[in-house]
XYZ file of C-alpha atoms in Angstrom:
386
model
C 106.804 100.434 86.197
C 106.281 104.095 86.958
C 106.099 105.123 90.623
C 103.130 107.208 89.614
C 100.984 104.093 89.652
C 98.752 104.079 92.730
C 98.222 100.374 92.740
C 100.129 99.260 95.848
C 100.371 95.693 94.709
C 102.248 96.816 91.545
C 104.491 98.998 93.697
C 105.176 96.063 96.037
C 106.038 93.811 93.045
C 108.436 96.373 91.537
C 110.260 97.050 94.805
C 110.588 93.320 95.467
C 112.173 92.840 91.981
C 114.660 95.617 92.655
C 115.557 94.199 96.089
C 116.116 90.761 94.528
C 119.083 92.207 92.670
C 120.843 92.659 95.985
C 121.298 89.155 97.358
C 121.792 88.283 101.035
C 125.518 88.193 100.480
C 125.408 91.906 99.881
C 123.696 92.595 103.186
C 125.921 90.233 105.129
C 128.928 92.074 103.761
C 127.683 95.561 104.537
C 126.751 94.411 108.034
C 130.109 92.680 108.599
C 132.040 95.745 107.396
C 129.678 98.341 108.950
C 129.434 99.816 105.462
C 126.713 102.097 104.203
C 124.782 100.378 101.442
C 125.499 103.116 98.853
C 124.658 100.909 95.837
C 121.306 99.962 97.248
C 120.363 103.527 98.105
C 121.446 104.662 94.634
C 119.307 101.987 92.961
C 116.242 103.039 95.000
C 116.890 106.688 94.125
C 117.314 106.098 90.454
C 114.065 103.973 90.402
C 112.273 106.905 92.015
C 111.164 105.122 95.180
C 112.842 107.515 97.610
C 111.085 110.475 95.972
C 107.657 108.856 96.111
C 106.216 111.430 98.543
C 107.651 114.480 96.724
C 104.870 116.173 94.620
C 105.116 115.806 90.866
C 105.674 119.571 90.393
C 109.063 119.195 92.156
C 110.048 116.018 90.258
C 108.647 113.323 92.595
C 105.824 110.806 92.177
C 103.295 112.633 94.477
C 102.171 109.396 96.152
C 100.648 109.020 99.628
C 102.255 107.790 102.788
C 100.512 104.476 102.324
C 102.630 103.923 99.243
C 105.845 104.824 101.070
C 104.837 102.339 103.748
C 104.356 99.633 101.125
C 107.804 100.416 99.701
C 109.545 100.149 103.029
C 107.609 97.029 104.009
C 108.754 95.267 100.845
C 112.365 96.363 101.391
C 112.308 94.738 104.852
C 110.419 91.724 103.597
C 113.125 91.025 101.074
C 115.697 90.740 103.831
C 117.273 94.160 103.138
C 117.395 97.168 105.541
C 115.438 100.295 104.702
C 116.914 102.176 107.659
C 119.677 103.278 105.301
C 117.300 105.644 103.584
C 113.860 105.821 105.263
C 114.475 109.349 106.602
C 114.118 110.760 103.143
C 110.497 109.640 103.384
C 109.458 110.512 106.932
C 111.129 113.939 106.935
C 108.738 114.899 104.159
C 106.040 115.232 106.748
C 107.755 118.349 108.036
C 109.159 119.642 104.676
C 105.988 119.348 102.637
C 103.660 120.862 105.262
C 105.867 123.546 106.715
C 108.704 124.592 104.366
C 108.262 127.749 102.304
C 107.679 127.569 98.543
C 111.194 128.972 98.006
C 112.698 126.284 100.154
C 110.722 123.530 98.385
C 111.796 124.724 94.953
C 115.468 124.953 96.021
C 115.739 121.535 97.556
C 113.017 119.142 96.438
C 113.862 118.827 92.718
C 117.518 118.005 93.632
C 116.394 115.478 96.205
C 114.063 113.882 93.671
C 116.900 113.654 91.105
C 119.273 112.173 93.638
C 121.571 115.181 93.603
C 120.922 115.816 97.301
C 120.174 113.390 100.171
C 117.850 114.428 103.036
C 118.637 111.686 105.432
C 119.450 113.336 108.798
C 116.931 114.431 111.456
C 118.732 116.295 114.269
C 116.377 116.125 117.306
C 117.594 113.851 120.128
C 120.204 115.063 122.598
C 122.284 113.267 125.229
C 120.655 115.041 128.170
C 117.147 115.130 126.844
C 116.419 111.819 125.224
C 112.689 111.547 124.441
C 111.992 114.696 126.422
C 112.336 116.889 123.309
C 111.246 120.052 125.048
C 114.397 119.851 127.237
C 116.878 120.072 124.353
C 119.721 122.538 124.940
C 120.914 123.223 121.411
C 120.294 126.933 120.939
C 120.019 129.201 117.885
C 120.400 132.947 118.345
C 119.479 135.340 115.621
C 122.241 137.722 114.621
C 121.312 139.804 111.560
C 120.575 137.622 108.595
C 121.856 134.452 110.282
C 121.335 132.184 113.283
C 124.280 131.141 115.331
C 123.780 127.630 116.662
C 125.497 125.824 119.566
C 124.755 122.399 121.003
C 124.944 118.638 120.494
C 122.808 115.946 118.956
C 123.070 112.162 119.334
C 121.647 109.122 117.544
C 121.561 111.227 114.356
C 121.618 108.413 111.848
C 123.053 108.776 108.278
C 124.632 112.225 109.101
C 127.757 111.179 107.219
C 125.690 110.236 104.203
C 123.329 113.167 104.076
C 123.599 116.548 102.284
C 120.809 118.166 104.300
C 119.685 117.814 107.916
C 116.501 119.031 109.604
C 117.746 120.511 112.893
C 115.650 121.310 115.932
C 117.016 124.029 118.273
C 115.758 126.411 120.898
C 115.341 130.002 119.745
C 113.690 131.049 123.047
C 114.999 129.762 126.383
C 112.736 127.245 128.067
C 112.312 129.465 131.167
C 111.065 132.313 128.978
C 108.091 130.477 127.399
C 104.722 129.618 128.933
C 104.569 126.087 127.460
C 107.733 124.021 127.407
C 107.061 122.992 123.743
C 107.113 126.664 122.665
C 110.337 128.407 121.583
C 111.610 125.520 119.458
C 112.526 126.052 115.764
C 113.472 123.895 112.804
C 116.276 124.723 110.444
C 117.619 123.329 107.221
C 121.290 122.741 107.554
C 123.452 122.143 104.462
C 125.889 119.672 105.945
C 128.646 119.630 103.472
C 129.064 123.399 103.744
C 128.814 123.210 107.557
C 131.409 120.449 108.108
C 134.541 121.990 109.634
C 132.794 125.320 109.990
C 130.970 124.635 113.244
C 129.691 121.075 112.555
C 131.508 117.989 113.588
C 130.225 114.461 113.036
C 131.446 111.472 115.033
C 130.324 107.909 114.298
C 128.878 105.651 117.076
C 129.524 101.977 116.624
C 126.438 99.942 117.633
C 125.254 96.373 117.583
C 123.675 96.909 114.135
C 124.877 98.602 110.970
C 122.890 101.784 111.561
C 125.349 104.471 110.391
C 124.414 106.515 113.509
C 126.416 109.452 114.831
C 126.677 112.140 117.367
C 126.942 115.784 116.185
C 128.750 118.644 117.822
C 127.694 122.127 116.883
C 129.954 125.092 117.794
C 129.050 128.553 116.504
C 127.499 127.168 113.350
C 126.001 129.917 111.205
C 122.764 129.060 109.439
C 121.178 131.581 107.048
C 117.898 132.996 108.431
C 116.231 131.940 105.170
C 116.825 128.306 106.192
C 114.362 128.717 109.124
C 111.346 126.383 108.491
C 108.058 128.134 108.974
C 107.698 130.471 112.008
C 110.300 130.830 114.711
C 109.233 129.064 117.925
C 106.708 126.763 116.197
C 109.116 123.914 115.487
C 107.792 121.361 117.961
C 104.461 121.222 116.084
C 106.315 120.967 112.773
C 108.423 117.971 113.769
C 105.351 116.135 114.983
C 104.251 115.733 111.400
C 107.660 114.106 110.787
C 107.466 112.020 113.909
C 103.986 110.625 113.109
C 105.101 109.725 109.611
C 108.293 108.184 111.068
C 106.231 105.951 113.459
C 103.937 104.766 110.707
C 106.773 104.041 108.257
C 108.860 102.208 110.865
C 105.775 100.237 111.713
C 105.568 99.185 108.081
C 109.240 98.157 108.145
C 108.509 96.026 111.221
C 105.691 94.372 109.397
C 108.095 93.618 106.570
C 110.584 92.190 109.039
C 107.972 90.071 110.641
C 106.825 88.664 107.278
C 110.454 87.855 106.431
C 110.818 85.944 109.764
C 107.578 84.096 109.205
C 108.519 83.021 105.647
C 112.006 81.832 106.769
C 110.633 79.995 109.780
C 107.871 78.282 107.809
C 110.240 77.193 105.092
C 112.767 75.867 107.604
C 110.098 74.059 109.624
C 108.910 72.330 106.489
C 112.377 71.331 105.320
C 114.227 70.512 108.509
C 113.747 66.855 109.521
C 114.518 65.532 113.006
C 113.558 62.031 114.171
C 112.426 61.220 110.704
C 109.860 63.975 110.167
C 109.651 67.757 109.541
C 109.952 69.763 112.764
C 107.005 71.836 111.542
C 104.768 68.740 112.141
C 105.249 69.325 115.842
C 102.704 71.637 117.523
C 105.535 73.009 119.665
C 106.969 74.426 116.536
C 103.702 75.215 114.726
C 102.042 77.210 117.499
C 104.670 79.876 117.943
C 104.679 80.474 114.126
C 100.910 80.753 114.089
C 100.866 83.148 117.022
C 103.526 85.371 115.342
C 101.427 85.278 112.176
C 98.310 86.506 114.063
C 100.193 89.261 115.797
C 101.664 90.440 112.496
C 98.409 90.561 110.664
C 96.723 92.468 113.511
C 99.577 95.000 113.678
C 99.475 95.433 109.892
C 95.877 96.599 110.126
C 96.884 99.304 112.649
C 99.699 100.515 110.395
C 97.210 100.645 107.477
C 94.713 102.603 109.653
C 97.334 105.148 110.804
C 98.580 105.730 107.231
C 94.972 106.304 106.018
C 94.429 108.906 108.716
C 97.690 110.643 107.995
C 96.987 110.731 104.235
C 93.505 112.178 105.010
C 95.083 114.963 107.020
C 93.374 113.812 110.173
C 94.877 113.571 113.699
C 96.749 110.301 113.994
C 98.923 110.570 117.112
C 97.380 107.616 118.940
C 97.188 105.491 115.828
C 100.748 106.241 114.657
C 102.071 105.355 118.119
C 100.017 102.177 118.336
C 101.103 101.229 114.816
C 104.707 101.538 115.682
C 104.472 99.739 118.992
C 102.263 96.822 117.838
C 104.343 96.306 114.708
C 107.615 96.402 116.685
C 106.258 93.834 119.144
C 105.065 91.651 116.267
C 108.431 91.780 114.499
C 110.253 90.945 117.699
C 107.926 88.106 118.475
C 108.439 86.782 114.919
C 112.239 87.290 115.164
C 112.450 85.388 118.408
C 110.242 82.655 117.005
C 112.355 82.429 113.845
C 115.616 82.141 115.738
C 114.123 79.457 118.055
C 112.789 77.502 115.043
C 116.215 77.455 113.493
C 117.855 76.424 116.685
C 121.699 76.666 116.492
C 121.611 77.464 112.748
C 119.762 80.676 113.612
C 123.041 82.029 115.053
C 124.988 81.349 111.901
C 125.606 84.391 109.741
C 124.795 82.530 106.455
C 121.109 82.097 107.479
C 120.649 85.931 107.940
C 118.345 85.351 110.963
C 120.807 86.733 113.507
C 121.284 89.935 111.487
C 117.615 90.602 111.063
C 117.066 89.633 114.716
C 119.485 92.348 115.853
C 118.070 94.884 113.423
C 114.464 94.486 114.391
C 115.224 94.675 118.107
C 115.970 98.365 117.745
C 112.304 99.276 117.229
C 111.409 98.410 120.799
C 113.514 101.448 121.637
C 113.440 103.765 118.634
C 112.127 106.102 117.473
C 110.252 106.131 120.728
C 110.442 103.675 123.510
C 107.689 101.322 124.578
C 107.122 103.070 127.890
C 106.659 106.455 126.305
C 104.031 105.077 123.841
C 102.202 103.593 126.824
C 102.458 106.874 128.749
C 101.097 108.785 125.761
C 98.101 106.497 125.356
C 97.379 106.443 129.097
C 97.323 110.200 129.353
C 96.014 111.479 126.042
C 93.618 108.754 125.049
C 92.491 107.144 128.302
C 92.523 110.326 130.412
C 94.773 108.924 133.173
C 96.965 111.293 135.243
C 100.259 112.249 133.691
C 102.999 109.961 135.038
C 106.097 111.928 134.161
């Protein structure tokens, strides 16, 4: 079907059918070899799913964030891993709202066609972490170019991306009134930058995340690649961050529903002492509790996406969506592993892989404690704790 259809159930069905062509053996192999799922990303691109948020005038489908959330949820629900490509969706929050018309016309049609990948978001730094205003990467204007120096870490998919959105300081922190001022966003064409001031180094992690650290040494970026106004970048990336939280919340819901389906099927089929283990309340109740948590979190993800699509403030909702969904997926994952017992640790059941993958979202893209701090201060009016 065409991705221009706005019926989310049809979108879900079509994505599920595509994912079914990539069996669990494929995901076990990519995980085992720490290999990027190039074939899967290509299939999603050719089907138009990764360009769903790009307006039709630039070759995309022009759908809402709710549709992107449905796509990513179904990918995770199938047992696949959408982290290989989800940045091409959530970075659109920054690109569509703040890039110039010239920048959109230059890049978006090629992204929609699959000629370019926008998969890297260069924000986090080793010494700053979640304290984005403390980043040290600096961009200094010299004529028609900016010269950038610094370092980024946990920049996933940098080796598989043609374009990166990079956050850097254009005004020193001590020279601004508010610490979030003086930050700017740049479009970096990575293939041209490699070896000319940009170095990418892979980081091996407990999951197949394709994450890296980036070293930037006198990298020249054309001034025309500045996104929006100089010094306003912190506000620009918030649109990407809110979208990221919502979409990752949707992925967690997909994970949770995969765990629930696997656990329920196993509890019905596995017989011990002459009867299905699912007949025991000690097995039933954790599954039922995980189901309740998942359905409640799914409502918050839906609420946050609706606010985002309406152009309304959604900071609290996007943070709660991410956190509640991450907690639900982890609860479901732990339950699923416990239901399977020893078999849950066997690679062939896929539970251990998904268990590792979904654990990440207790930490990324923002940690549990920072979500709680945000809600305490900005929603509940409690004193700032950090």
